[in-house]
Tab-separated table of C-alpha atoms in Angstrom:
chain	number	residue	atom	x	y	z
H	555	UNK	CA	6.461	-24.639	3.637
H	556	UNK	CA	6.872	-21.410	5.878
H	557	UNK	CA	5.608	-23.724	8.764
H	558	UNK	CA	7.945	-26.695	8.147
H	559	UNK	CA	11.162	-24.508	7.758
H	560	UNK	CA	10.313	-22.758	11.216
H	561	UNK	CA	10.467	-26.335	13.014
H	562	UNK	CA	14.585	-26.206	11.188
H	563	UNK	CA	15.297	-22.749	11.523
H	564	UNK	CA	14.916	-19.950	13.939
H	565	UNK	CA	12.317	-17.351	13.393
H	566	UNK	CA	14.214	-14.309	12.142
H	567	UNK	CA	13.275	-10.516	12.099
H	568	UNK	CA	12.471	-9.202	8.567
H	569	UNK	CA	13.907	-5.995	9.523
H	570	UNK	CA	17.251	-7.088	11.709
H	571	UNK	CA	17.454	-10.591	10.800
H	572	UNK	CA	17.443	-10.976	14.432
H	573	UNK	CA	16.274	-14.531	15.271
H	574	UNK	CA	13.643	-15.305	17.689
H	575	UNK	CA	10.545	-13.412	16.490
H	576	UNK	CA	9.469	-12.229	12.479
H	577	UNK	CA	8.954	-8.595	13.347
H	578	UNK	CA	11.149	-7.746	16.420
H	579	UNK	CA	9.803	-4.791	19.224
H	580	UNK	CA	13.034	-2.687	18.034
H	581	UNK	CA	12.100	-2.827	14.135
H	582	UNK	CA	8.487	-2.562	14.686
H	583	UNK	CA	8.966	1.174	16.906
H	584	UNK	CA	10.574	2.630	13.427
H	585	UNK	CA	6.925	2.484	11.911
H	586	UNK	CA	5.480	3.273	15.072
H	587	UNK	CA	5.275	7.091	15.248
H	588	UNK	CA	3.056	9.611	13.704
H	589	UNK	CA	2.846	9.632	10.109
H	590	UNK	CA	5.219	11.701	7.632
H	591	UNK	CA	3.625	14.457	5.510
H	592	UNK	CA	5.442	13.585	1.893
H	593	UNK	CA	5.348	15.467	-1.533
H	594	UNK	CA	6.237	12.769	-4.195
H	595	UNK	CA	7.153	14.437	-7.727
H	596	UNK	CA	4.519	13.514	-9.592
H	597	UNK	CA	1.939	15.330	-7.316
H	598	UNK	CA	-2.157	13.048	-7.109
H	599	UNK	CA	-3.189	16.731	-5.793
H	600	UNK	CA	-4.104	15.076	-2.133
H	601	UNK	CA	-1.925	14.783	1.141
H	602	UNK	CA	0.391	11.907	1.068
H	603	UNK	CA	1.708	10.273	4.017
H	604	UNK	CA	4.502	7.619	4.745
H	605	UNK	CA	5.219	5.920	8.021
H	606	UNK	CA	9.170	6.086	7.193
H	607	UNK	CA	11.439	6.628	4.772
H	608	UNK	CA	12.491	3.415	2.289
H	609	UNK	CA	15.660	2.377	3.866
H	610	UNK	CA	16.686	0.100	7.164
H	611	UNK	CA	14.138	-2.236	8.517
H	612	UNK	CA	11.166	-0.762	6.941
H	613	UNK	CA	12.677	-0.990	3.221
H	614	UNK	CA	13.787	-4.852	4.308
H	615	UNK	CA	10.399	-6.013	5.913
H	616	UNK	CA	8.668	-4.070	2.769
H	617	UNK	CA	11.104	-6.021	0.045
H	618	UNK	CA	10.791	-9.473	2.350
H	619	UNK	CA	7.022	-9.184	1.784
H	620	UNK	CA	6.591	-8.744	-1.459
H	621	UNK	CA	9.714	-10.291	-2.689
H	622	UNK	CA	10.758	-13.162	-0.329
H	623	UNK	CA	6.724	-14.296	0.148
H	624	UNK	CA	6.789	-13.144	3.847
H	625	UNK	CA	2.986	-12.983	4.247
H	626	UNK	CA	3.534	-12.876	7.817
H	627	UNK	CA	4.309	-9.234	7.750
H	628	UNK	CA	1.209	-8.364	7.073
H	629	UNK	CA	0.244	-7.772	10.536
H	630	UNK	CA	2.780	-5.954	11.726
H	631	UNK	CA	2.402	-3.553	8.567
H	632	UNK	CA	-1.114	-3.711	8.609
H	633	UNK	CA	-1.221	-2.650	12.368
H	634	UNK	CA	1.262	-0.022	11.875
H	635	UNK	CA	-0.939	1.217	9.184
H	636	UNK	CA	-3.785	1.320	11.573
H	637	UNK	CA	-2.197	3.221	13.422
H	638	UNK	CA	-1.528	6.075	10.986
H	639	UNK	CA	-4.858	5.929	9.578
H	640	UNK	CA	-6.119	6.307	13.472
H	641	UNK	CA	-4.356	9.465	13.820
H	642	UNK	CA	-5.374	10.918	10.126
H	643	UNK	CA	-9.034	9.788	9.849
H	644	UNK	CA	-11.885	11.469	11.105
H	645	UNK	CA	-13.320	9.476	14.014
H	646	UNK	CA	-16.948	10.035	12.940
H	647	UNK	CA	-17.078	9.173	9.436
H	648	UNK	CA	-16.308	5.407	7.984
H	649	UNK	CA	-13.532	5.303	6.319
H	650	UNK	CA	-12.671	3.104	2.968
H	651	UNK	CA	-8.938	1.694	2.471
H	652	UNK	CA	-8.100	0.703	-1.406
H	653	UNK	CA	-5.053	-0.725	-1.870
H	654	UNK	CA	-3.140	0.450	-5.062
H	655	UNK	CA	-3.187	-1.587	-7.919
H	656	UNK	CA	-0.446	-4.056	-9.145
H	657	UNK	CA	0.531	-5.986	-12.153
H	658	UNK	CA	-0.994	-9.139	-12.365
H	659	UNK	CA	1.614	-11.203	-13.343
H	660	UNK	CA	3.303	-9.610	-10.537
H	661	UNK	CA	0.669	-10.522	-8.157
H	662	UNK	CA	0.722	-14.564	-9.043
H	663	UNK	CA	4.636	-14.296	-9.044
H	664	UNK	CA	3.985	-13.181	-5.111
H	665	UNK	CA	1.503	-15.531	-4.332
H	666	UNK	CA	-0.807	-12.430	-3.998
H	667	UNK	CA	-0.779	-8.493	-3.063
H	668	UNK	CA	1.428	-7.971	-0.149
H	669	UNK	CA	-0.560	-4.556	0.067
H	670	UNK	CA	-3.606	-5.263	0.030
H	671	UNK	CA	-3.207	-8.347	2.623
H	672	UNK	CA	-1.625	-5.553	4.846
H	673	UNK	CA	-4.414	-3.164	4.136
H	674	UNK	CA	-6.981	-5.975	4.929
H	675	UNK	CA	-5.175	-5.925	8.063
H	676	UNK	CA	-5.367	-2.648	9.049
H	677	UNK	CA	-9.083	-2.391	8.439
H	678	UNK	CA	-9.601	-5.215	10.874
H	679	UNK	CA	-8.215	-3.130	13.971
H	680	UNK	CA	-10.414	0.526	13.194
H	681	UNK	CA	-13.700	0.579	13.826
H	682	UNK	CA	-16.367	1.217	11.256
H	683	UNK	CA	-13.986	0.836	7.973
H	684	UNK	CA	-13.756	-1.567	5.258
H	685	UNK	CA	-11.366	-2.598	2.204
H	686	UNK	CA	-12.378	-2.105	-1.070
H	687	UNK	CA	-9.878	-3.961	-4.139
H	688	UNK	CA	-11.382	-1.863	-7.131
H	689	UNK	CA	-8.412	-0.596	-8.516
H	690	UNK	CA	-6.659	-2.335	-12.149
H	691	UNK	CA	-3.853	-2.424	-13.802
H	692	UNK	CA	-4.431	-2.307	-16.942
H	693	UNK	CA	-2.515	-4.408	-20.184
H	694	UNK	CA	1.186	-3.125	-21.502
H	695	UNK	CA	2.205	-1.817	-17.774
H	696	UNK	CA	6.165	-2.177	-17.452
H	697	UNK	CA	8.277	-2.966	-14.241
H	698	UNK	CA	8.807	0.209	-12.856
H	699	UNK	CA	12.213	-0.842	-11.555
H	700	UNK	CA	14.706	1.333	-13.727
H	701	UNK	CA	12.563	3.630	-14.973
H	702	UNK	CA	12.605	7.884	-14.978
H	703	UNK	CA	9.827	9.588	-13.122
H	704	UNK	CA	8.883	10.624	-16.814
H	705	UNK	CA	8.854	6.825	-18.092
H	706	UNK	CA	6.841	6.015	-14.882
H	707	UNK	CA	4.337	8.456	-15.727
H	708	UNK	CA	3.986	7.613	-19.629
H	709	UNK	CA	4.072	3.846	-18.540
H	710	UNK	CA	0.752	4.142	-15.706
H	711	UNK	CA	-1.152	6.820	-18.189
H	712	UNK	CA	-4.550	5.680	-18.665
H	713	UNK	CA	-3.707	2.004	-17.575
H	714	UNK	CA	-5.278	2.259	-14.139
H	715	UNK	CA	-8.860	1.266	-14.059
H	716	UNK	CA	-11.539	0.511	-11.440
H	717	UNK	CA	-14.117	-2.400	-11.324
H	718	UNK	CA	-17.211	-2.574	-13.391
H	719	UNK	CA	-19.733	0.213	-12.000
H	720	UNK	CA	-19.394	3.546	-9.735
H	721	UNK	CA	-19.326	4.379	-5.987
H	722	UNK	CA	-23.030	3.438	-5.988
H	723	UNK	CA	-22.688	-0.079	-6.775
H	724	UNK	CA	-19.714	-0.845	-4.639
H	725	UNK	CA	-21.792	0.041	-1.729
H	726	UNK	CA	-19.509	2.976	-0.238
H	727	UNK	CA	-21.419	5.207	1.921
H	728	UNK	CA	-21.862	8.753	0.621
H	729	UNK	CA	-19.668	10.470	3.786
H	730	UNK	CA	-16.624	7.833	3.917
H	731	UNK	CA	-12.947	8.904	3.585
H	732	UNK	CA	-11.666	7.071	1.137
H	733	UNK	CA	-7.678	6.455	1.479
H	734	UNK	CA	-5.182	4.870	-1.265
H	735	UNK	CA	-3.010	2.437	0.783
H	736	UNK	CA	0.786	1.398	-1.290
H	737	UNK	CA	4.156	-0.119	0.399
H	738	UNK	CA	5.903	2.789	-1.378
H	739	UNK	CA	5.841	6.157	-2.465
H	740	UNK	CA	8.629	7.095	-5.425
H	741	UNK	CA	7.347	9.217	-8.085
H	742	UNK	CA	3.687	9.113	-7.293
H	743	UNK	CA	3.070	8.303	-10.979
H	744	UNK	CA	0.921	4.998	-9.530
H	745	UNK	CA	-0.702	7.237	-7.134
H	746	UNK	CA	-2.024	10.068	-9.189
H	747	UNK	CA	-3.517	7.659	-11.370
H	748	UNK	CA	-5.306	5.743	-8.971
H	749	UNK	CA	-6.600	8.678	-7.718
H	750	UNK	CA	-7.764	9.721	-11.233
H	751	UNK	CA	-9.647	6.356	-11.692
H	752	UNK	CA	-11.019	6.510	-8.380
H	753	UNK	CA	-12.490	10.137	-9.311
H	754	UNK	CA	-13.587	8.966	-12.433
H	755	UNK	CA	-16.243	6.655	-11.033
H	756	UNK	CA	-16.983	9.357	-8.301
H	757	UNK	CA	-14.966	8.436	-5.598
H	758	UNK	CA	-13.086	10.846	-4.334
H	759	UNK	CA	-10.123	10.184	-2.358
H	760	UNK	CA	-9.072	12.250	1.049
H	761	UNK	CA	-5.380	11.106	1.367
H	762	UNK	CA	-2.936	8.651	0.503
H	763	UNK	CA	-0.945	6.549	2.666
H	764	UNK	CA	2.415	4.429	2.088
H	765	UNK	CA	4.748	2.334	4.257
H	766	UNK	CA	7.686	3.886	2.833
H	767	UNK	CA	8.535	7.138	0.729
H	768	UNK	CA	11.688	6.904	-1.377
């Protein structure tokens, strides 16, 4: 369908609605420089980093891909991901990206996870790293939309899981930084408990970073 309305309609920028390209040059330098050091209210107790604030371009291209079923964008995320992660990662030890979870009924509504296709992404262009999907969401998780940071926390509390087994299994190699990936940073309710599951089945995580911070 994407391919058919392209042959009616211009190509238009997710982040301008500039026509002529999905991702202009102008919307893709406001993800483009060195990652943000954030501190979300609900604190995961590691360093989080955004590559922009949730507003202009980045907050459209972010809504356009998990809303509007703009799987495009996840190369242009994904590569400005790579980016960050290039600058934060240590160059001599592998390095593990898993993408926050998400609802599932939210998934199949998008025709996927916008994150983790842009995460996928990103672990193409660095050397010597891999995804690794192994976080859950777990039954009788609400839309966060409209909720307080409190609600958000009460609503995520024990409902993040990982899958079946522990760091062994999965195959992750005992020195790798392991780094949450997520579109966006509000509360951090979704990213202390990821951590917390992650932990749980000893895998420690180094960092997390976001595409936007609210």
């Amino acid at each position: 369908m994407r391919t058919l309305l392209d042959l009616v309609l211009p190509a238009a920028c997710a982040g301008c609605g500039r026509s002529g390209a999905d991702w202009c040059a102008a919307c893709a330098a406001t993800l483009s420089g060195p990652p943000v050091r954030v501190w979300p209210r609900t604190d995961p107790g590691i360093p989080c980093w955004a590559l922009g604030s949730y507003a202009g371009p980045a907050r459209r291209a972010v809504i356009a891909a998990k809303e509007r079923g703009r799987r495009d964008l996840a190369t242009p995320l994904g590569a400005a991901l790579a980016g960050a992660l290039a600058e934060l990662r240590s160059p001599r030890l592998p390095l593990v990206l898993v993408p926050a979870p998400s609802r599932g009924m939210a998934a199949r509504r998008r025709g996927g996870d916008p994150v983790a296709r842009a995460a996928a992404v990103a672990a193409r262009w660095l050397p010597d790293s891999q995804l690794m999907p192994l976080l859950r969401m777990g039954r009788g998780v609400r839309d966060s939309v409209g909720l307080t940071p409190a609600e958000r926390a009460r609503n995520l509390k024990g409902r993040v899981t990982t899958a079946p087994g522990s760091a062994a299994d999965w195959g992750v190699p005992a020195n790798a930084e392991v780094v949450l990936i997520d579109d966006v940073l509000t509360t951090g309710a979704t990213a202390r408990e990821s951590v917390r599951a992650l932990e749980r089945a000893g895998l420690p995580t180094r960092g997390v970073l976001v595409t936007c911070a609210a």
